[in-house]
Amino acid sequence: KTTVKSEARHSLPNRQLLVGYWGQNSIAQRVSQSNWEKDLRFFCKNHKFDIYLVAFVHRLFKNNRNRDGLPGMNFVHHCNYAPNQGVAPDVFECATISGGIRDCQELGKKILISLGGHSCDGSLGSNENAKKLAYYVWNMFLGGKEMQDKRPFLWTVMDGVDLDIEKGSHKYYPDFVREMRRLMNTDPSKQYFITAAPQCLLPDKWMGPQIQGSALKEYGHEFDFLFLQFYNNYYYPASQYFLSRIRHEPEVGGMMLWDCSWVQNNIINGKDYGAHAFEQNSTTSHYKVPEYTCSISHDTATYNTEG
């Protein structure tokens, strides 16, 4: 069986975890602007999520509009100020998000930067590019100090990196993961996480692990958590019995929700979907199966990993 790495579990609550993607406001076309996704600080103060995945760094090497080659990002209405618009239109400076991350961390939350998303071509192209991307992530978002003037969240140091690769090629991601972990290990003052969100279909074409040369095949032991995407996958359609069937499996470490904008707008019996998920995650009894489903949010299992 697989279990969480001991050092990862020590820094997080000793229960099934609740994880949420934040930053894309995917509900925007369905609600008025007043109901768009609120800022990160709001969620950390009012919700029970343990880990937030800030989405997305979505331009890696393919379709990159930045003339200096830096990875591009998109945080929709939360931040779109590019201080060097002519050279790097997709490298932002986001003081509000930066402050939110620090406030969340003070509350014990882990905040990771997520690479990928549905629109991202995740092809790295070479071993050199894989190492370069790790260098950028380390110095722009994590503990690196060599790109201080390029950090979107200023001096805030995030807690790790998430891979949500849904297009492109699986090649060279082992090189990225290996280099990413090497850089993380140069900073013993802080614990850093590497996570991924593979599709539930096997094999996942981008992460593996059944594909030779994929990140999970070659370096699965370096991942702290896997957030398996059951949503948007026809092999496992939505079911009101889904959680009760898998929650007691030893590999299941909690639940990931896509995304926070849906969570805040999905109110059932006076509580938002995140509150219901936290209650069900925390209880030791079996899930109560509702007589009807009224959910517009999306959920997936969070798996703990060990090589």
Coordinates of C-alpha atoms in Angstrom, one line a residue:
K1 CA 0.0 0.0 0.0
T2 CA 1.1 3.6 -0.3
T3 CA 1.3 6.0 2.6
V4 CA 2.1 9.7 3.1
K5 CA 5.7 10.5 3.6
S6 CA 6.2 10.9 7.4
E7 CA 7.8 14.4 7.1
A8 CA 4.8 15.6 5.0
R9 CA 2.3 14.3 7.5
H10 CA 4.0 15.9 10.4
S11 CA 3.4 19.4 9.1
L12 CA -0.3 18.8 8.2
P13 CA -3.4 17.9 10.3
N14 CA -3.6 14.2 11.3
R15 CA -6.8 13.6 9.3
Q16 CA -8.0 13.4 5.7
L17 CA -7.1 16.6 4.0
L18 CA -9.1 19.1 2.0
V19 CA -7.3 20.6 -1.0
G20 CA -8.6 23.3 -3.4
Y21 CA -7.5 24.9 -6.6
W22 CA -7.7 28.7 -6.4
G23 CA -7.0 31.4 -9.0
Q24 CA -9.0 30.5 -12.1
N25 CA -12.6 31.6 -11.2
S26 CA -14.0 28.9 -13.5
I27 CA -17.5 29.7 -12.5
A28 CA -17.3 33.2 -14.0
Q29 CA -19.6 32.6 -16.9
R30 CA -22.4 31.3 -14.7
V31 CA -22.7 33.9 -12.0
S32 CA -22.6 37.7 -11.7
Q33 CA -19.3 39.4 -11.0
S34 CA -20.2 39.9 -7.3
N35 CA -20.1 36.1 -6.9
W36 CA -16.7 35.6 -8.6
E37 CA -14.0 33.8 -6.7
K38 CA -12.9 35.7 -3.6
D39 CA -9.3 36.4 -2.7
L40 CA -7.1 33.8 -1.1
R41 CA -7.2 35.5 2.3
F42 CA -10.9 35.1 2.4
F43 CA -10.8 31.4 1.8
C44 CA -8.1 30.7 4.3
K45 CA -10.0 32.6 7.0
N46 CA -13.4 31.2 6.2
H47 CA -12.8 27.7 4.9
K48 CA -11.2 24.5 6.1
F49 CA -8.9 23.8 3.2
D50 CA -5.4 22.5 4.3
I51 CA -3.7 23.0 0.9
Y52 CA -4.4 25.6 -1.8
L53 CA -3.0 25.2 -5.3
V54 CA -2.6 28.6 -7.0
A55 CA -3.5 28.2 -10.7
F56 CA -1.9 28.5 -13.1
V57 CA 1.5 29.0 -14.6
H58 CA 0.2 28.0 -18.0
R59 CA 2.8 29.0 -20.6
L60 CA 5.9 26.9 -20.2
F61 CA 7.9 26.7 -23.5
K62 CA 5.2 26.2 -26.2
N63 CA 3.1 29.3 -26.9
N64 CA 5.2 31.4 -24.5
R65 CA 4.6 35.1 -25.2
N66 CA 7.4 36.3 -22.9
R67 CA 10.4 37.4 -25.0
D68 CA 12.8 36.7 -22.0
G69 CA 11.6 33.1 -21.9
L70 CA 10.2 33.2 -18.4
P71 CA 7.1 31.1 -17.8
G72 CA 3.8 32.9 -18.2
M73 CA 0.9 32.9 -15.8
N74 CA -2.8 33.6 -15.6
F75 CA -4.7 34.4 -12.4
V76 CA -7.8 36.0 -14.2
H77 CA -9.3 38.8 -12.2
H78 CA -7.1 38.3 -9.2
C79 CA -4.0 39.8 -10.8
N80 CA -3.0 40.9 -14.3
Y81 CA -0.4 43.7 -13.7
A82 CA 2.7 43.0 -15.8
P83 CA 5.5 45.5 -14.8
N84 CA 7.5 44.7 -17.9
Q85 CA 4.6 44.5 -20.4
G86 CA 6.8 44.9 -23.5
V87 CA 9.1 42.0 -22.7
A88 CA 7.2 39.8 -20.4
P89 CA 3.4 40.4 -20.7
D90 CA 2.6 37.2 -18.8
V91 CA 4.9 37.7 -15.8
F92 CA 2.8 39.5 -13.2
E93 CA 3.4 41.3 -9.9
C94 CA 0.7 40.4 -7.5
A95 CA 1.0 42.1 -4.1
T96 CA -2.5 41.2 -3.0
I97 CA -2.0 37.5 -3.7
S98 CA 1.4 37.7 -2.0
G99 CA -0.2 39.1 1.2
G100 CA -2.9 36.4 1.0
I101 CA -0.3 33.6 0.8
R102 CA 1.5 34.9 3.9
D103 CA -1.7 35.2 5.9
C104 CA -2.7 31.7 4.9
Q105 CA 0.7 30.3 5.8
E106 CA 0.4 32.0 9.3
L107 CA -2.9 30.0 9.7
G108 CA -1.0 26.8 8.9
K109 CA -2.1 26.4 5.3
K110 CA 0.2 25.1 2.6
I111 CA 0.2 27.2 -0.6
L112 CA 1.6 25.7 -3.8
I113 CA 2.0 27.1 -7.3
S114 CA 0.4 24.9 -10.0
L115 CA 1.8 24.4 -13.4
G116 CA -0.4 23.5 -16.3
G117 CA -4.2 23.5 -16.6
H118 CA -6.4 22.7 -19.6
S119 CA -5.0 25.3 -21.9
C120 CA -1.3 24.6 -21.2
D121 CA 0.9 22.7 -23.6
G122 CA 3.1 21.0 -21.1
S123 CA 5.8 19.9 -23.6
L124 CA 9.2 20.6 -22.2
G125 CA 11.2 19.7 -25.3
S126 CA 14.6 18.9 -23.7
N127 CA 16.4 18.0 -20.5
E128 CA 17.8 21.5 -20.6
N129 CA 14.4 23.0 -20.6
A130 CA 13.3 20.8 -17.8
K131 CA 16.1 22.0 -15.6
K132 CA 15.5 25.6 -16.7
L133 CA 11.8 25.4 -15.7
A134 CA 12.8 24.0 -12.3
Y135 CA 15.2 26.9 -11.9
Y136 CA 12.5 29.4 -12.8
V137 CA 10.0 27.9 -10.4
W138 CA 12.5 27.8 -7.6
N139 CA 13.6 31.4 -8.0
M140 CA 10.3 32.9 -9.0
F141 CA 8.0 31.2 -6.4
L142 CA 10.0 29.2 -3.9
G143 CA 13.2 29.6 -1.9
G144 CA 15.5 30.8 -4.6
K145 CA 17.1 34.3 -4.4
E146 CA 18.5 34.7 -7.9
M147 CA 15.5 36.4 -9.6
Q148 CA 14.3 38.8 -6.9
D149 CA 13.0 41.3 -9.5
K150 CA 10.9 38.7 -11.3
R151 CA 9.0 37.2 -8.4
P152 CA 5.2 37.5 -9.0
F153 CA 4.5 37.2 -5.2
L154 CA 7.5 39.4 -4.2
W155 CA 9.4 38.1 -1.2
T156 CA 6.7 35.5 -0.3
V157 CA 8.0 31.9 -0.4
M158 CA 5.4 29.3 -1.4
D159 CA 5.3 25.8 -0.1
G160 CA 5.9 23.8 -3.3
V161 CA 4.8 23.0 -6.8
D162 CA 1.9 21.1 -8.4
L163 CA 1.9 19.6 -11.8
D164 CA -1.5 19.6 -13.6
I165 CA -0.3 18.6 -17.1
E166 CA -3.2 17.8 -19.5
K167 CA -1.6 18.4 -22.9
G168 CA 1.7 18.0 -24.6
S169 CA 4.3 15.3 -23.8
H170 CA 5.3 13.4 -20.7
K171 CA 9.0 13.5 -21.7
Y172 CA 11.6 15.2 -19.5
Y173 CA 9.3 15.6 -16.5
P174 CA 11.5 13.2 -14.5
D175 CA 14.4 15.6 -15.1
F176 CA 12.2 18.5 -13.9
V177 CA 11.2 16.6 -10.7
R178 CA 14.7 15.5 -10.0
E179 CA 16.1 19.0 -10.4
M180 CA 13.2 20.5 -8.5
R181 CA 13.8 18.3 -5.5
R182 CA 17.5 19.0 -5.6
L183 CA 16.8 22.7 -5.4
M184 CA 14.3 22.2 -2.6
N185 CA 16.9 20.2 -0.6
T186 CA 19.3 23.2 -0.7
D187 CA 17.0 25.0 1.8
P188 CA 16.8 22.9 5.0
S189 CA 14.9 25.7 6.8
K190 CA 11.6 24.9 5.0
Q191 CA 9.6 21.9 3.9
Y192 CA 8.7 21.9 0.2
F193 CA 6.1 19.7 -1.5
I194 CA 5.9 18.3 -5.0
T195 CA 2.4 17.2 -6.0
A196 CA 0.6 16.2 -9.2
A197 CA -3.0 15.9 -10.5
P198 CA -3.0 12.9 -12.9
Q199 CA -6.3 11.8 -14.6
C200 CA -8.0 8.7 -13.2
L201 CA -7.7 7.0 -16.6
L202 CA -4.8 4.6 -16.7
P203 CA -2.3 5.3 -17.9
D204 CA -2.3 9.0 -17.5
K205 CA -0.6 10.2 -20.8
W206 CA 1.4 12.9 -19.1
M207 CA 2.2 11.8 -15.6
G208 CA 2.2 8.0 -15.8
P209 CA 3.1 5.9 -13.9
Q210 CA 2.7 3.1 -16.5
I211 CA 4.5 5.0 -19.2
Q212 CA 8.3 4.6 -19.4
G213 CA 10.0 7.9 -19.0
S214 CA 7.1 9.5 -17.2
A215 CA 7.5 11.4 -13.9
L216 CA 5.6 9.0 -11.8
K217 CA 7.3 6.0 -13.3
E218 CA 10.8 7.3 -12.8
Y219 CA 10.4 9.6 -9.7
G220 CA 7.1 8.7 -8.1
H221 CA 8.9 8.6 -4.7
E222 CA 9.5 12.3 -4.9
F223 CA 5.8 13.2 -5.0
D224 CA 4.2 14.0 -1.6
F225 CA 0.6 13.9 -2.8
L226 CA -1.4 12.9 -5.9
F227 CA -4.7 14.6 -6.6
L228 CA -6.5 12.1 -8.9
Q229 CA -8.9 13.8 -11.3
F230 CA -12.1 12.0 -11.5
Y231 CA -14.0 15.0 -12.8
N232 CA -14.2 15.5 -16.6
N233 CA -13.3 11.8 -17.1
Y234 CA -15.9 9.6 -18.6
Y235 CA -14.6 6.4 -17.0
Y236 CA -16.0 7.6 -13.6
P237 CA -19.1 9.7 -14.0
A238 CA -20.4 11.7 -11.0
S239 CA -22.0 9.6 -8.4
Q240 CA -23.6 10.4 -5.1
Y241 CA -22.0 7.2 -3.8
F242 CA -18.5 8.1 -4.9
L243 CA -17.0 9.3 -1.7
S244 CA -18.5 6.5 0.4
R245 CA -16.9 3.9 -1.9
I246 CA -13.3 5.2 -1.7
R247 CA -12.8 7.2 1.5
H248 CA -11.7 4.3 3.7
E249 CA -9.2 3.0 1.3
P250 CA -5.7 3.2 2.9
E251 CA -4.2 5.2 0.1
V252 CA -6.9 7.9 0.2
G253 CA -5.6 11.0 2.0
G254 CA -8.6 13.3 1.6
M255 CA -10.3 15.2 -1.2
M256 CA -9.4 17.9 -3.7
L257 CA -12.0 20.3 -5.1
W258 CA -12.0 22.1 -8.4
D259 CA -12.2 24.9 -7.8
C260 CA -12.8 27.5 -5.0
S261 CA -15.1 29.6 -7.1
W262 CA -17.5 26.7 -7.4
V263 CA -17.1 25.9 -3.7
Q264 CA -18.2 29.4 -2.5
N265 CA -21.3 29.4 -4.8
N266 CA -22.5 25.9 -4.2
I267 CA -24.7 26.3 -1.1
I268 CA -26.6 23.3 0.2
N269 CA -28.7 23.6 3.3
G270 CA -27.0 26.9 4.2
K271 CA -23.5 25.5 3.9
D272 CA -21.1 25.8 1.0
Y273 CA -19.7 22.6 -0.6
G274 CA -16.3 23.0 1.1
A275 CA -17.9 23.0 4.5
H276 CA -19.9 19.8 3.7
A277 CA -16.7 18.2 2.3
F278 CA -14.7 19.1 5.5
E279 CA -17.4 17.6 7.7
Q280 CA -17.5 14.4 5.8
N281 CA -13.8 14.2 5.6
S282 CA -13.4 14.7 9.3
T283 CA -16.0 12.2 10.5
T284 CA -15.1 8.6 11.2
S285 CA -18.6 7.4 10.3
H286 CA -19.8 6.5 6.9
Y287 CA -21.0 9.3 4.5
K288 CA -24.6 10.2 4.6
V289 CA -25.9 9.6 1.1
P290 CA -28.3 12.5 0.1
E291 CA -31.7 11.8 -1.3
Y292 CA -30.8 14.0 -4.3
T293 CA -27.7 15.7 -5.6
C294 CA -27.5 19.4 -6.1
S295 CA -23.8 19.9 -6.6
I296 CA -22.2 22.1 -9.2
S297 CA -18.7 21.6 -7.8
H298 CA -16.2 19.0 -8.8
D299 CA -14.3 16.7 -6.5
T300 CA -11.5 14.2 -6.7
A301 CA -9.5 12.0 -4.4
T302 CA -6.3 13.1 -2.8
Y303 CA -3.8 10.2 -2.6
N304 CA -0.8 10.0 -0.3
T305 CA 2.4 8.8 -1.9
E306 CA 5.5 7.0 -1.1
G307 CA 7.9 5.3 -3.5

